[in-house]
Each structure stands twice: as structure tokens, then as C-alpha cells.
Coordinates of C-alpha atoms and ligand atoms in Angstrom, one line a residue:
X5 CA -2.0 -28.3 -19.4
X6 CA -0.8 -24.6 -18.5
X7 CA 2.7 -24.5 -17.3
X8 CA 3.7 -22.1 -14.8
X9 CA 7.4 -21.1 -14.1
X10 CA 7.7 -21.0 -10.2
X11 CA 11.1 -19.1 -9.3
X12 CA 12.3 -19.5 -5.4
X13 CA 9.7 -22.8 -5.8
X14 CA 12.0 -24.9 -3.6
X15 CA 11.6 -22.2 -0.7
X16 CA 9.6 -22.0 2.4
X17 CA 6.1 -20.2 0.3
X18 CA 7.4 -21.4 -3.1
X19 CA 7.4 -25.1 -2.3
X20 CA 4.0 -24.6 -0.5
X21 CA 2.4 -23.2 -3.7
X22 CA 4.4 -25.5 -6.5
X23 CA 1.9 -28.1 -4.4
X24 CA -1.2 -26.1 -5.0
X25 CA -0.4 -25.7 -8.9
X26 CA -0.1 -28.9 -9.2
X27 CA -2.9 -29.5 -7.4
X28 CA -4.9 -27.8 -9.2
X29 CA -3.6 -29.6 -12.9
X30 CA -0.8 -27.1 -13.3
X31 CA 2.4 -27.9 -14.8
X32 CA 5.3 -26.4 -12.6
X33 CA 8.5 -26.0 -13.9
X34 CA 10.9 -24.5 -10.6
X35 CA 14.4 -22.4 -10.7
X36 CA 15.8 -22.0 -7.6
X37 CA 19.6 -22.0 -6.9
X38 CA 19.7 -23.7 -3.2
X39 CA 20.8 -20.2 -1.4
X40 CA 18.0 -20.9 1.2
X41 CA 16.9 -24.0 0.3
X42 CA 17.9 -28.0 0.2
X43 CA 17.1 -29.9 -3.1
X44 CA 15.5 -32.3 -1.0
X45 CA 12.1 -30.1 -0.9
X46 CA 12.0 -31.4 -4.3
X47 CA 11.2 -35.2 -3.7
X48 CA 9.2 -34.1 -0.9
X49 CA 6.9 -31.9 -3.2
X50 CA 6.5 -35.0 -5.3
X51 CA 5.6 -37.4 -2.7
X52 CA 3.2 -35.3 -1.5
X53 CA 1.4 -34.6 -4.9
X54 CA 2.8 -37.7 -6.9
X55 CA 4.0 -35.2 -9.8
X56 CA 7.6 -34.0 -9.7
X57 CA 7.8 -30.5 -11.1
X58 CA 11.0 -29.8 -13.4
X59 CA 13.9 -28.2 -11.5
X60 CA 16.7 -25.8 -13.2
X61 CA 19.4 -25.1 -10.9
X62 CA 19.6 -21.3 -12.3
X63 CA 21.2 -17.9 -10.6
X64 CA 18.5 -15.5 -11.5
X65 CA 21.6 -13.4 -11.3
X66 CA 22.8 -14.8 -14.4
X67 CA 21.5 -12.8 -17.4
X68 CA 22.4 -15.5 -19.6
X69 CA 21.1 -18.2 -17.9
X70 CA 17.5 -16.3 -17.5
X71 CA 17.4 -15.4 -21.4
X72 CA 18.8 -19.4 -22.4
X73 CA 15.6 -20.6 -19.7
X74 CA 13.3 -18.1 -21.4
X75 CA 14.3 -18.5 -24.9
X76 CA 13.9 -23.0 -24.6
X77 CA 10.8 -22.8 -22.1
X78 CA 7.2 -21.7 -23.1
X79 CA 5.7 -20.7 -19.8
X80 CA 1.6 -19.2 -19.3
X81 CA 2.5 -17.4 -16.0
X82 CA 5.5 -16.8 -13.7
X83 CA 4.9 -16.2 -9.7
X84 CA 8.5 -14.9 -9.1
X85 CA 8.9 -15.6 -4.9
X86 CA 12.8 -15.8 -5.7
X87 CA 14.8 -12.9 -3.4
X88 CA 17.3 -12.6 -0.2
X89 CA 14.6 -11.9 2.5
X90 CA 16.4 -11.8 5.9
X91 CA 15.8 -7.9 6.9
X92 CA 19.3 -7.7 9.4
X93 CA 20.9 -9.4 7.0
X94 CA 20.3 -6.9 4.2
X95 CA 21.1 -4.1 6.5
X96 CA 24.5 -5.3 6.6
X97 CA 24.9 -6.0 3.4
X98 CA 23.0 -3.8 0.4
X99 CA 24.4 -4.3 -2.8
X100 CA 24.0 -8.3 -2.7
X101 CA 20.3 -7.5 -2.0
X102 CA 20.1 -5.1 -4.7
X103 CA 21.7 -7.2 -7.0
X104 CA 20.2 -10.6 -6.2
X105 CA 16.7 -8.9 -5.5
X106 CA 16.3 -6.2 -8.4
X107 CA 19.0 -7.8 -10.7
X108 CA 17.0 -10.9 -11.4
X109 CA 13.6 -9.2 -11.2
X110 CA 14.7 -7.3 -14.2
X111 CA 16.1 -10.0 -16.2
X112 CA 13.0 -12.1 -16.0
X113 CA 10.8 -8.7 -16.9
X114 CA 13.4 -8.5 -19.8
X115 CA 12.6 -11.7 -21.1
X116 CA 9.3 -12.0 -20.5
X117 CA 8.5 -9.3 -22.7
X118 CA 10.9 -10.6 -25.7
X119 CA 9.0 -13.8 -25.4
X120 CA 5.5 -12.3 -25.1
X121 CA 4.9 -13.7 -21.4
X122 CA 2.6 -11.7 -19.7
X123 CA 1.1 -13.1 -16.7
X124 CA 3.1 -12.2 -13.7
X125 CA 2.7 -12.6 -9.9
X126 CA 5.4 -11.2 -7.7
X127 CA 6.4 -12.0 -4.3
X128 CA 5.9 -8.3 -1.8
X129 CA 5.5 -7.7 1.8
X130 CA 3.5 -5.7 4.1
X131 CA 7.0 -3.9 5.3
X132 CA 6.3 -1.9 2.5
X133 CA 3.7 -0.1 4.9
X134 CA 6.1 0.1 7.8
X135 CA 4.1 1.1 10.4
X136 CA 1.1 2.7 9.2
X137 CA -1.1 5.3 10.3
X138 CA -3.9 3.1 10.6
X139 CA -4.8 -0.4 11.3
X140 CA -6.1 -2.9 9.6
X141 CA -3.5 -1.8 6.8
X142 CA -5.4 -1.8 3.4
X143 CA -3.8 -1.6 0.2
X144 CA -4.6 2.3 -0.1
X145 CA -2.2 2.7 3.0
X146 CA 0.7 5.1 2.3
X147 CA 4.3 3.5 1.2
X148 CA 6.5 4.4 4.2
X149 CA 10.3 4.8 3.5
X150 CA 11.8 1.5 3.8
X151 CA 13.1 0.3 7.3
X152 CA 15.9 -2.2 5.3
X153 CA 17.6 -2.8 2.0
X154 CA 14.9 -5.9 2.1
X155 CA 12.0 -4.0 1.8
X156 CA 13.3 -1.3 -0.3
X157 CA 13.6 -4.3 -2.5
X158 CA 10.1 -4.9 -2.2
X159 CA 9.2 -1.2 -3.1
X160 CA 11.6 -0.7 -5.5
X161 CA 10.3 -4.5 -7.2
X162 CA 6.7 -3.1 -7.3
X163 CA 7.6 0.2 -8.9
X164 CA 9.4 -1.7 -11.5
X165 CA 6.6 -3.7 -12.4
X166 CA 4.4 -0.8 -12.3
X167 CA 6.4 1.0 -14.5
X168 CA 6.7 -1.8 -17.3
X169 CA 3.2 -2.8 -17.4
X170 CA 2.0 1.0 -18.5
X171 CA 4.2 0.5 -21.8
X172 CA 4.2 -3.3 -22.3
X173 CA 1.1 -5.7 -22.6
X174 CA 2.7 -7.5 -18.9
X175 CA -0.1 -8.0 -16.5
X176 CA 0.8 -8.5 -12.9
X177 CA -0.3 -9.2 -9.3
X178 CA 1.7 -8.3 -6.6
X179 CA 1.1 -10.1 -3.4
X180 CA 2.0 -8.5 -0.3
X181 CA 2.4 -11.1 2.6
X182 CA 2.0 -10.5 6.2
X183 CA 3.6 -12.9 8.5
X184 CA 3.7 -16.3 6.9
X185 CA 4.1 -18.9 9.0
X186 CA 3.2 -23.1 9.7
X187 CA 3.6 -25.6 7.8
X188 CA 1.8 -28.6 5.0
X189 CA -0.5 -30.5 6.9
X190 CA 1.6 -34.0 5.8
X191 CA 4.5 -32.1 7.7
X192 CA 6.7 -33.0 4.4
X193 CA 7.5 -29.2 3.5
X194 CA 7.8 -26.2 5.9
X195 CA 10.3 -23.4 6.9
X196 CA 14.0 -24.3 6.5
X197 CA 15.8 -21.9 8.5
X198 CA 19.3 -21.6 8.0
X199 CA 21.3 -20.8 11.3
X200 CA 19.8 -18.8 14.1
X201 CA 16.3 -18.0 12.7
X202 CA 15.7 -14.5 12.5
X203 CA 11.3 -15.1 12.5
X204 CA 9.4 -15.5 15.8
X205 CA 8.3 -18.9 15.0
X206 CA 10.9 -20.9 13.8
X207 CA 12.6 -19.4 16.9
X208 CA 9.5 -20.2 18.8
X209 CA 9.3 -23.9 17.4
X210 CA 13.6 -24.6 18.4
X211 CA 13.4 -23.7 21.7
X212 CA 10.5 -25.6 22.8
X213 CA 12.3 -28.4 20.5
X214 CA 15.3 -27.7 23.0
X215 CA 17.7 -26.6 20.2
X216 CA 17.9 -22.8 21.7
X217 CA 18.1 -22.1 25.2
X218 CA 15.2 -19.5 25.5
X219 CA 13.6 -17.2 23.7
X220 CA 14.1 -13.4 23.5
X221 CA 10.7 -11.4 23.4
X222 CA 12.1 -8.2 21.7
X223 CA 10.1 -5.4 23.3
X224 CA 7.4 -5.5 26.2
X225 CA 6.6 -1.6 26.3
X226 CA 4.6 -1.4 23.0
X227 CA 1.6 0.5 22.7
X228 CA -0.5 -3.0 22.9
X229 CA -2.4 -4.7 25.4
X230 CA 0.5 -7.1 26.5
X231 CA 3.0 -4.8 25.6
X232 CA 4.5 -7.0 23.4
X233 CA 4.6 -6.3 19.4
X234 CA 1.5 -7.4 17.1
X235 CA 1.7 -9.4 13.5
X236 CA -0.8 -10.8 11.4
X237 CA 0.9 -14.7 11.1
X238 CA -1.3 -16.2 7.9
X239 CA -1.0 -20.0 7.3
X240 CA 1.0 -20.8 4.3
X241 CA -1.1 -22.9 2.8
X242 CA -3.7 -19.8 2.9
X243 CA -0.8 -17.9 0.9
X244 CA -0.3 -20.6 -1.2
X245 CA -3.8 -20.9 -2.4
X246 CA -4.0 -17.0 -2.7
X247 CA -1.6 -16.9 -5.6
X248 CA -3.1 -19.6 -7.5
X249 CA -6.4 -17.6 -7.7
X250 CA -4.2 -14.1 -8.5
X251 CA -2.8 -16.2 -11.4
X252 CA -6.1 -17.8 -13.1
X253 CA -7.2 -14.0 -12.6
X254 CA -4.4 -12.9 -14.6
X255 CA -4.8 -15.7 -17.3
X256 CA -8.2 -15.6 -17.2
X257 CA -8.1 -11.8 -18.1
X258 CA -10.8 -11.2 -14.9
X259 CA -7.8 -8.2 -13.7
X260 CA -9.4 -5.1 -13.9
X261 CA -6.0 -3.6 -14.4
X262 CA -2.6 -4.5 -15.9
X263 CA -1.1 -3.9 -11.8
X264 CA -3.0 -4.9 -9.2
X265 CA -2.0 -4.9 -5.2
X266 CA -3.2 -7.7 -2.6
X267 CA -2.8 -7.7 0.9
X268 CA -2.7 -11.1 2.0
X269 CA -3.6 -11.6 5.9
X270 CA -5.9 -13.0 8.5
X271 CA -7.1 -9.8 9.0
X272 CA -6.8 -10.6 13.2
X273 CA -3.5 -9.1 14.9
X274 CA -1.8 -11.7 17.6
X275 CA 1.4 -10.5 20.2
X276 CA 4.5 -11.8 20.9
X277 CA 3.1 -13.2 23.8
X278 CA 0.1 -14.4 22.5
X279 CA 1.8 -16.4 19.6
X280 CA 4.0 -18.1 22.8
X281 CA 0.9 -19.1 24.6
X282 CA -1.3 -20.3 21.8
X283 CA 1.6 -22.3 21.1
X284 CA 1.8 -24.1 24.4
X285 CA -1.6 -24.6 24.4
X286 CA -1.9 -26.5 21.0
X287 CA 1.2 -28.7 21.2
X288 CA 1.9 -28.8 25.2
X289 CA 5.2 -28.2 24.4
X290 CA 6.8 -25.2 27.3
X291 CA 8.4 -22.1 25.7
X292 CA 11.5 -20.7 27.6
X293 CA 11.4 -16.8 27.1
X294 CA 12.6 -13.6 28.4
X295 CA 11.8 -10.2 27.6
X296 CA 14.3 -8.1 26.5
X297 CA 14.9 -4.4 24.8
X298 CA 13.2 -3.8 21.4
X299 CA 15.1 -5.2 18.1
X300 CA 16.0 -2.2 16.1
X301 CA 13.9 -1.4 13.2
X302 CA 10.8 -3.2 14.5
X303 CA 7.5 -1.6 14.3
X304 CA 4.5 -1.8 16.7
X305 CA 1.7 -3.2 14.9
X306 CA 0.7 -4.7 11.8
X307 CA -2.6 -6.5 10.5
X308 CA -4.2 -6.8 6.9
X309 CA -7.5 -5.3 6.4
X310 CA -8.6 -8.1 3.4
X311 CA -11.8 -6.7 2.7
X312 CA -10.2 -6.1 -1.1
X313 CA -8.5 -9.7 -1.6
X314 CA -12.1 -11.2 0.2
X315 CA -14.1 -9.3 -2.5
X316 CA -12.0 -9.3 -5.8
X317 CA -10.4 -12.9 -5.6
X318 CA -12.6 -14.3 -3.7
X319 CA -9.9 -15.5 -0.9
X320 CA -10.2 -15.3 2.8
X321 CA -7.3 -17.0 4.7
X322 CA -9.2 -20.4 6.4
X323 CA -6.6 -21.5 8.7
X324 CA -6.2 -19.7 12.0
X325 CA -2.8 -19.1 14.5
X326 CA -3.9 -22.4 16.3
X327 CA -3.7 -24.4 13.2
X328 CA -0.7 -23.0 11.7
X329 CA 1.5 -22.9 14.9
X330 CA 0.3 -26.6 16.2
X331 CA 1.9 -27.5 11.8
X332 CA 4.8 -25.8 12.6
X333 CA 5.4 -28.1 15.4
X334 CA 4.6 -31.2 13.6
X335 CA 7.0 -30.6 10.3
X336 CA 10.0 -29.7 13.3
X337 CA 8.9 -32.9 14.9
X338 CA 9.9 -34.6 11.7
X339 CA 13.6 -32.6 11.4
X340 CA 14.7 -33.8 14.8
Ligands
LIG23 C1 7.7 -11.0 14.5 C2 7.6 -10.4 15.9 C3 9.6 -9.4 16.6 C4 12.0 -13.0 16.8 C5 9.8 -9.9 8.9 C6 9.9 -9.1 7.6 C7 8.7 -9.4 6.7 C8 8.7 -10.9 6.5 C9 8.5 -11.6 7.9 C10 10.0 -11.7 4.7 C11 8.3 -9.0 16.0 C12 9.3 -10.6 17.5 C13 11.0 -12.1 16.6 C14 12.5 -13.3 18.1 C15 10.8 -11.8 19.0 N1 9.9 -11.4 6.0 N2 10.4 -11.5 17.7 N3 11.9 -12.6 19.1 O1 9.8 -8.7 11.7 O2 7.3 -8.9 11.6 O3 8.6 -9.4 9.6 O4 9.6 -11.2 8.7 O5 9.2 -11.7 3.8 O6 9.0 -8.8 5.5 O7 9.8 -7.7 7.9 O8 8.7 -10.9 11.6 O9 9.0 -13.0 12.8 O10 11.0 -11.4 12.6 O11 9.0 -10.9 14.1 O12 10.3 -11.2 19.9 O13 13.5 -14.1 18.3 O14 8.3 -11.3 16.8 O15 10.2 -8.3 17.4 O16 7.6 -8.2 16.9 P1 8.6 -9.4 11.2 P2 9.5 -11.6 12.8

């Protein structure tokens, strides 16, 4: 049985794919240090697949602890989702993003190649794009300069990666993610927001749950038919199944190059205000909302054009906004 090291595998789109792996007869072996997470997602992993994955409590900060893990643990393939991710959050403060997000990016490259691992998948974002020129976004879309520490991160990460697969034999698969959102269909595992979430949904999902007052719609003078700002929200079950077919690629030797880029989206753009009233429709739940000035930073638009993930691995997200905003309901129904 291949094992697969899953770091960040207690998180949001880490938990979701550990259940995949396993799944699909991979053995998962998680770090994650519980910055964003509760241990609990572990027991729920396991009674949803019956298999519970092995959990180090490891700081991918920690050079040590990474080269110890590496140096005791055999692995076939890593999908590295491990990072700080909150965008505001990194604008405020830079050098604990750099450090958590580059820091421990580097050690596990480090080690990988002094243990001859070479299958690796890492965790991007379509904020690498900013707002593009064009839409759909493909993967040929130009790198914008980064709005946020975050997704310097992301650029920076890639670049990295790039860089060490021209010299070493690593072969990697970076992902980059559109809006991930819902939840597993058992309602067991979903997004854990801690505090005020920052993401439409969550937010979207509390105050028809009556935990916040009313929602703020962050712009309604965009360029778009509503006038409210347009995301590509993919199901992350959808994402989850993505990366298990970028890793068999990459074990299987089918990459056609050691660093290979995948946008991962529906492909279909939905506002603000849509999002709000596909949501009321599916769980007849009212959403509270005002509209209010732009959030800083924001861009416009932004939807996948996955001609290149349909055609080279074969993926094509199934599940649609209806689907994964009526699962984000059910797994807050089950917090309350
Ligand atoms: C979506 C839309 C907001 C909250 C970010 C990161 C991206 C990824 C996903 C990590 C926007 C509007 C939001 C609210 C609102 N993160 N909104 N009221 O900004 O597209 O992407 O999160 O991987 O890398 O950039 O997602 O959910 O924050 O916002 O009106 O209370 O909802 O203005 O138009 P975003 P989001």
C-alpha cells in the first residue's frame, strides 16, 4: 500500500482529501500542528472512512522536527496543503507568513531530496493571477504582482519548486484553487473557521445560522451584471479528488514535465449576490445582508478556464454551487 504524507491534513481541503486517499487504498500519514484546526477532524476522518490515518503533531517550522519525520518515515508522495492562508491577516503581519509559509516549504523540499522523495503536490491559488486580463483564467495567464503577503507566498512557493525540480529528480504538481467551498456529504468534516470568518460562505452559512447579525456584500458597483464581485466557488470534494489524480500522475510517471500547473475550478463565475440567493433557495434558510463599500484588495472577477485539468488529468469538478452551498449548511447544522 503506498503511503502518502498529507501536511495541513487536519484542515478544511486537507481533511477532505486524507478521505479520498484513503479511499482510494492509500495509506495517509498527516502533520498538522492545530494552528487552524481541532484534533477532533481526526476521529471524524476515521468514522467516515473506518481507517484512522497516523497524526504527528509537527511545526513545519521546526527544521528538526521535519528532518527527524523524514529521516523515520518512508513516504511515495507528499501533497503539502500546510500554510497561514487568511489574506488580511498576512497583510498585517508578513514575516510569520513568510516564515510559516516558505520556511516549512523549504524544509520539506530539503528533505525530500536527501531521502529521494520525489512526488510532490503543492497547495496554490488562483490569487496568483490577481485579476487577469482575461477570463476564464487559464494557466498561461500572466502572474500579477501579489495583492498580500498570502499570495506572495503562493508565488514565491511555486517558484521555489520550479526552481528545485530543474536540478533535482523532484517531480511536482501545483494546484491552484479557486474558491473552495461546502462541505463532505456525511456533514462530519467541513470548514472550521476560527473567529469572524474572513470567506463569503462561512460568513454566508453564520448569519443565516443567526450567529452574525447580517452580512456585508463588499462592493455593489463592479463591472458585473449584479454589480456585485464574481468567484468560481468549487466543491471540495471536487478539489479533493483533483489531487489524488495529480498524485497517481506523478507516481505513475504520466507528467509530461517535472512542474506542472492546474487550475482547479468549475469553470462557471457566480456573484456575491448570486451565491446569497442560491443559498436561500437550497436550504430556505433567509440571509440578512447589506451592501457596503469594496474590501480593500478585492478584485472584480475570477473564473477557471479547465479546459487543461479536463484534458490532461482527466478531472472536471461534478458538483455545482447548489450542491456545495446546500453541504455547507448541513455540516453547520451539525456545529450548532
Ligand atoms: C469572495 C467574495 C468578497 C466576505 C480568498 C483568497 C483565496 C482563497 C479564498 C485561500 C469577494 C465577498 C466576502 C464577506 C463579501 N484563500 N465577500 N462579504 O477573496 O475571492 O479569495 O479566499 O486559499 O486565495 O484570495 O474569497 O470568500 O473572501 O470573498 O461580500 O463577508 O465575497 O468581496 O468578492 P476571495 P472570499
Amino acid at each position: 500500500m503506498k503511503k502518502i504524507l498529507v501536511t495541513g491534513g487536519l484542515g478544511f481541503i486537507g481533511s477532505h482529501t486524507v478521505v479520498e486517499l484513503q479511499n482510494e487504498g492509500f495509506e495517509v500519514l498527516i502533520i498538522d500542528n492545530l494552528s487552524n484546526t481541532s484534533i477532533e477532524v481526526l476521529d471524524k476522518i476515521t468514522s467516515i472512512t473506518g481507517i484512522k490515518p497516523t497524526y504527528f503533531n509537527i511545526d513545519l517550522k521546526n527544521q528538526k522536527s521535519v528532518k527527524d519525520f523524514f529521516a523515520e518515515n518512508r513516504v511515495d508522495g507528499v501533497i503539502h496543503f500546510a500554510a497561514s492562508k487568511a489574506v488580511g491577516e498576512s497583510v498585517q503581519m508578513p514575516l510569520e507568513y513568510y516564515e510559516n509559509n516558505i520556511g516549512s516549504l523549504v524544509y520539506i523540499l530539503q528533505e525530500m531530496k536527501t531521502n529521494n522523495l520525489n512526488n510532490f503536490i503543492f497547495s496554490s491559488s488562483c490569487t496568483v493571477y490577481g485579476q487577469a486580463d482575461e477570463l476564464p483564467i487559464t494557466e498561461k495567464a500572466p502572474i500579477k504582482p501579489a495583492e498580500s503577503p498570502y499570495g506572495n507566498t503562493k508565488q514565491i512557493g511555486e517558484e521555489i519548486i520550479k526552481d528545485t525540480t530543474k536540478v533535482t529528480d523532484l517531480k511536482a504538481i501545483a494546484l491552484r484553487y479557486f474558491n473552495p467551498t461546502g462541505a463532505h456529504e456525511s456533514a462530519k468534516i467541513g470548514e472550521l473557521p476560527i473567529g469572524v470568518p474572513q470567506n463569503l460562505i462561512p460568513f454566508v452559512v453564520q448569519t443565516a445560522a443567526g450567529i452574525r447579525k447580517e452580512l456585508s456584500v463588499f462592493g455593489s458597483d463592479y463591472p458585473t451584471p449584479d454589480g456585485t464581485a464574481v468567484r468560481d466557488y468549487i466543491h471540495v470534494v471536487d478539489l479533493a479528488k483533483a489531487h489524488i489524480i495529480a498524485l497517481k500522475r506523478l507516481i505513475d510517471n504520466n507528467n509530461k514535465s517535472q512542474f506542472e500547473v492546474f487550475n482547479l475550478g468549475t469553470g462557471k463565475g457566480n456573484s456575491v449576490l448570486e451565491v446569497i440567493k442560491t443559498f436561500e433557495k437550497v436550504t430556505g434558510k433567509k440571509v440578512n445582508y447589506k451592501l457596503v463599500d469594496r474590501r480593500e484588495g478585492d478584485i472584480t472577477a475570477a473564473y477557471a478556464d479547465t479546459n487543461f485539468a479536463n484534458k490532461e488529468l482527466g478531472w472536471k469538478a461534478e458538483l455545482g454551487l447548489d450542491a456545495a452551498l446546500l453541504s455547507a449548511w448541513k455540516w453547520q447544522e451539525t456545529l450548532e
